[in-house]
PDB file of C-alpha atoms in Angstrom:
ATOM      1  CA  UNK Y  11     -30.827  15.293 100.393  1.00 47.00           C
ATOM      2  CA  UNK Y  12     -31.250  15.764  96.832  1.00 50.00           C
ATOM      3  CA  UNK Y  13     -28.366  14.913  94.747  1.00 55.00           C
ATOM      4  CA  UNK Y  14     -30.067  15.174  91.208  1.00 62.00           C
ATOM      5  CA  UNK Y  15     -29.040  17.723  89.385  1.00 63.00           C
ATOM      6  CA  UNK Y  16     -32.407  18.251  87.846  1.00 58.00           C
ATOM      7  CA  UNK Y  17     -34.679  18.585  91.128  1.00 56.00           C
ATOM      8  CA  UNK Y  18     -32.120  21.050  92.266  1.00 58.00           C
ATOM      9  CA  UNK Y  19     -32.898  23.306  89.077  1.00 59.00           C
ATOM     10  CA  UNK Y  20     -36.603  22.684  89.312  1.00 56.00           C
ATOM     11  CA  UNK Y  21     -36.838  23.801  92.921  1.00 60.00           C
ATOM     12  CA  UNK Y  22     -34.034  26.790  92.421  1.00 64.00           C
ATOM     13  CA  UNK Y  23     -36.521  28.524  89.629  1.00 60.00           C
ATOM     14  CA  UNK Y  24     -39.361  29.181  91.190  1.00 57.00           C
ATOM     15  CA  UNK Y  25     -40.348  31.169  88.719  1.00 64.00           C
ATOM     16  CA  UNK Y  26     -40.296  28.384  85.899  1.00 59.00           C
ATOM     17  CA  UNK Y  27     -43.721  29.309  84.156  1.00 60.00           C
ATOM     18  CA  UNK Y  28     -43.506  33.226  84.873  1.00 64.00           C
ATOM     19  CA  UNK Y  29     -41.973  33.465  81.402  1.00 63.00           C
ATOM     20  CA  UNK Y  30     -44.647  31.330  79.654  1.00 76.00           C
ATOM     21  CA  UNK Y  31     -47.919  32.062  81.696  1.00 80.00           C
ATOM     22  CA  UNK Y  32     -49.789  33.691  78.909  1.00 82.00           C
ATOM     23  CA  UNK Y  33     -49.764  30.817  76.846  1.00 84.00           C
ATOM     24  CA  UNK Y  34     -50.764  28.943  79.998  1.00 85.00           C
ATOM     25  CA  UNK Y  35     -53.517  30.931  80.011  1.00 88.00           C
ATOM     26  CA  UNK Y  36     -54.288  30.911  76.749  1.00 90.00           C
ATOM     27  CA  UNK Y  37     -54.632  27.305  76.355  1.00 90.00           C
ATOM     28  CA  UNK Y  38     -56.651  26.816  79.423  1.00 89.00           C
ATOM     29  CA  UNK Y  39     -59.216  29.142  77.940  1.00 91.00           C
ATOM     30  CA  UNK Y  40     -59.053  27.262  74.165  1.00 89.00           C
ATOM     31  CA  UNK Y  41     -59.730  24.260  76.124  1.00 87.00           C
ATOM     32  CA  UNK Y  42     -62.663  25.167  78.644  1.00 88.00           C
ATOM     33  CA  UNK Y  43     -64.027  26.787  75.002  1.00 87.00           C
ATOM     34  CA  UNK Y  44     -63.290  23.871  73.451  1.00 83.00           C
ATOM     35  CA  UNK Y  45     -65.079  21.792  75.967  1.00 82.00           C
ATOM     36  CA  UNK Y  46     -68.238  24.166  76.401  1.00 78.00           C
ATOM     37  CA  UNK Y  47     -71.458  22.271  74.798  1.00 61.00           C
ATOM     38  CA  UNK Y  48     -73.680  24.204  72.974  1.00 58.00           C
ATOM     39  CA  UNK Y  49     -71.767  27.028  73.381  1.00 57.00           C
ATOM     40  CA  UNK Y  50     -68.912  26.185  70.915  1.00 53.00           C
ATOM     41  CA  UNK Y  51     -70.757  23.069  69.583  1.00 59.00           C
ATOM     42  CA  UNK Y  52     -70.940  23.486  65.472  1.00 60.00           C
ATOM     43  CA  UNK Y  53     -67.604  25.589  65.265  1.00 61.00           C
ATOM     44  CA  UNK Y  54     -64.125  25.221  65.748  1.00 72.00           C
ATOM     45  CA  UNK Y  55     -61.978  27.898  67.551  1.00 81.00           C
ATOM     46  CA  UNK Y  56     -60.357  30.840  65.214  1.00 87.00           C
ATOM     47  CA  UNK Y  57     -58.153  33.856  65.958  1.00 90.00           C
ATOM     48  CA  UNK Y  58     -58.029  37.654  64.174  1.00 92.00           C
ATOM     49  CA  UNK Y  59     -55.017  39.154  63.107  1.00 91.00           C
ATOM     50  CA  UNK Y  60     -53.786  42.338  61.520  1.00 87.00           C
ATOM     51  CA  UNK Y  61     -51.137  43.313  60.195  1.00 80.00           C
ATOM     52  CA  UNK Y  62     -49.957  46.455  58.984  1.00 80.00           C
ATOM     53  CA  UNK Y  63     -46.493  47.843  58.408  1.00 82.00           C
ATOM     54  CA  UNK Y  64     -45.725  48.965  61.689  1.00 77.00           C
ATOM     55  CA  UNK Y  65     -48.388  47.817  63.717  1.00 80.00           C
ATOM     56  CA  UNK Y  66     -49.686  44.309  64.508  1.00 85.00           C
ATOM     57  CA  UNK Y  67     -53.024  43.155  66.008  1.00 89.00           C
ATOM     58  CA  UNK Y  68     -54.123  40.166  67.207  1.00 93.00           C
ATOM     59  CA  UNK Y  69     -57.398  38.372  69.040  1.00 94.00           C
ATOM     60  CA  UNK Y  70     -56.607  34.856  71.074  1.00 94.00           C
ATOM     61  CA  UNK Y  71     -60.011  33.383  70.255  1.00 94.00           C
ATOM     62  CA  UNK Y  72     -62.930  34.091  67.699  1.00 92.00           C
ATOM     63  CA  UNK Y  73     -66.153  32.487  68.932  1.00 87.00           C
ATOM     64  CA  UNK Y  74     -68.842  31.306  66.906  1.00 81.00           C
ATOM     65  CA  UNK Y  75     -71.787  31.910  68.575  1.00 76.00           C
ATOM     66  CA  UNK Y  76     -75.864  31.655  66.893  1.00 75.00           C
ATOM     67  CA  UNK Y  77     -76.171  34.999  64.468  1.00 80.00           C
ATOM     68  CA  UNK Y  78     -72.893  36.429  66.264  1.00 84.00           C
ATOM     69  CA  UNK Y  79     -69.151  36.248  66.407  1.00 89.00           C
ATOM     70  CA  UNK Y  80     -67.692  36.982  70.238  1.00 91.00           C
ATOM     71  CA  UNK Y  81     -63.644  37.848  70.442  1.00 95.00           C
ATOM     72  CA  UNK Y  82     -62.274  36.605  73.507  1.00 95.00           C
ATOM     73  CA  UNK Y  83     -58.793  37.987  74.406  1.00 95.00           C
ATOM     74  CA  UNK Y  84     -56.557  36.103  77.048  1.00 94.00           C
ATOM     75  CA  UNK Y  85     -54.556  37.621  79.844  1.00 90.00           C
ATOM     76  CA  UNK Y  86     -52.657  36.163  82.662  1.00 81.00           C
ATOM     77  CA  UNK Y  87     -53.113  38.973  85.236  1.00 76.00           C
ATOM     78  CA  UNK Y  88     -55.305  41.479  85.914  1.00 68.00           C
ATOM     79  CA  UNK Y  89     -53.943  44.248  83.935  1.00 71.00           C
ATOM     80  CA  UNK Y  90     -52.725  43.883  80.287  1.00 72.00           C
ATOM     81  CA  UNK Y  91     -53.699  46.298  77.161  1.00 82.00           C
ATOM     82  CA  UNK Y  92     -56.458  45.516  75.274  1.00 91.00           C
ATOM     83  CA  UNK Y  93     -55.423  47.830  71.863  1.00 91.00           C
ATOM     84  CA  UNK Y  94     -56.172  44.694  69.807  1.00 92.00           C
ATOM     85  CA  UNK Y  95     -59.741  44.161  71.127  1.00 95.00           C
ATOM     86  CA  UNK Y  96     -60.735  47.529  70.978  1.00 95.00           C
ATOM     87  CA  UNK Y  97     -59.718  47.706  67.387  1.00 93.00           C
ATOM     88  CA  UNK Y  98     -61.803  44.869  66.464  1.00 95.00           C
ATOM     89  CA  UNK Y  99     -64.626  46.033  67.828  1.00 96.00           C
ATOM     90  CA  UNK Y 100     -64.235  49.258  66.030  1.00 95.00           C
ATOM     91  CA  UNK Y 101     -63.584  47.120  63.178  1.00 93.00           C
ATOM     92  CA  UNK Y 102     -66.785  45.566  63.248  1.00 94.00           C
ATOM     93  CA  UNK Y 103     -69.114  47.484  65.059  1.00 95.00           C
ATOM     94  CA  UNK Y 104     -71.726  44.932  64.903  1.00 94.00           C
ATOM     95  CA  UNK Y 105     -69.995  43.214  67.143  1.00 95.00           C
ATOM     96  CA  UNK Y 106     -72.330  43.636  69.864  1.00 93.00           C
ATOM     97  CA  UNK Y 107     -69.402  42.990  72.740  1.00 95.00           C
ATOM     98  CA  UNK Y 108     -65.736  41.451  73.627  1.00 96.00           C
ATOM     99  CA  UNK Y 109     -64.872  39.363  76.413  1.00 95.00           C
ATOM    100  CA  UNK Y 110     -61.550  39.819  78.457  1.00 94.00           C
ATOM    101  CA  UNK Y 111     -60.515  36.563  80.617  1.00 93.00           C
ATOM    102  CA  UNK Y 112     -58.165  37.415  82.904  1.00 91.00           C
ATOM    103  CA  UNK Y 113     -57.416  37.370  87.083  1.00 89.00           C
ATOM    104  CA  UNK Y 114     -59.736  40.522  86.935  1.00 89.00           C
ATOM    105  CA  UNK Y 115     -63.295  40.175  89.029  1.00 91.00           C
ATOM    106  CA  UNK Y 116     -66.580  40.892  86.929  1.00 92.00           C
ATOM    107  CA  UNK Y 117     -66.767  43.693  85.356  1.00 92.00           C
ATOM    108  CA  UNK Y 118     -68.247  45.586  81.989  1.00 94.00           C
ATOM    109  CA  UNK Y 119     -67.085  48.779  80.623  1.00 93.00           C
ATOM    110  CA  UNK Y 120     -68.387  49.990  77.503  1.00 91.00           C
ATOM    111  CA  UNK Y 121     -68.563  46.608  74.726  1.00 94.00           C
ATOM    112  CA  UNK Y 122     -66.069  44.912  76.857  1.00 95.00           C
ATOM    113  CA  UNK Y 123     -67.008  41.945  79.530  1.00 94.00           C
ATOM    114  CA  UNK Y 124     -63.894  41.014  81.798  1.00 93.00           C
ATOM    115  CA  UNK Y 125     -64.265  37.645  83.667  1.00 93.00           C
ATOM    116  CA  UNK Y 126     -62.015  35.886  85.625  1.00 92.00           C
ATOM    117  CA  UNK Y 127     -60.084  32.839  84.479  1.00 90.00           C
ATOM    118  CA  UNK Y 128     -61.653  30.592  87.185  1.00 89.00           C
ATOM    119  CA  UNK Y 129     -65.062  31.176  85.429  1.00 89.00           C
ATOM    120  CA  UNK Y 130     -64.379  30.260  81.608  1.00 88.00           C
ATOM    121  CA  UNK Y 131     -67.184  27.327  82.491  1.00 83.00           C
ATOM    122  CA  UNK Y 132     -69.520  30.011  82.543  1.00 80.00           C
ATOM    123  CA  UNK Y 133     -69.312  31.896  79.456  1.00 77.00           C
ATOM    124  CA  UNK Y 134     -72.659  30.256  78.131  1.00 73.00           C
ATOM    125  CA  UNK Y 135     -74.045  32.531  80.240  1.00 71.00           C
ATOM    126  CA  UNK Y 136     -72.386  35.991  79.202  1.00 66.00           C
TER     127      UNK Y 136
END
């Protein structure tokens, strides 16, 4: 029988990380990026952000890659807006794509790359 107060609350939310599962996801993702060699290897991790009166925009990750910078925008589910990554890659159209890691299969649609979280390992090979 539990008699702790605290185990009672723990098992009573179940829903204890619902609230915070972006950032969850978001610092898996800085980590796997993080821990990719080569891929990552003479940069650190950066982020873009506007803002505007009115209007704010912002990218989870900017990825130095050879001759190239790669946004990577985090979401924890499948479906989430991507308004911030399609403005930076109207920004800077020479950004030749943007990746979107989310619970979302493979897919590519237009200068966007969606991969699911499970395969962050992999982005060496996007």
């Amino acid at each position: 029988m539990l008699r702790d107060k605290r185990s009672c609350w723990l098992l009573e939310n179940k829903n204890l990380f619902s609230a915070r599962i972006g950032g969850i996801a978001e610092q898996f993702v800085g980590r796997e990026l993080i821990a990719l060699e080569g891929f990552n290897k003479n940069s650190d991790l950066y982020y873009w952000d506007r803002s505007v009166r009115g209007s704010t925009a912002e990218i989870d990750y900017i990825v130095a890659v050879p001759g190239q910078v790669v946004p990577v925008e985090v979401k924890a589910s499948a479906f989430g807006h991507l308004k911030s990554l399609h403005l930076f890659l109207s920004k800077y159209p020479s950004v030749p794509f943007g990746i979107k890691v989310s619970e979302e299969n493979f897919t590519r649609k237009d200068k966007i790359i969606s991969i699911p979280l499970y395969s962050v390992t992999q982005l060496e090979k996007v």
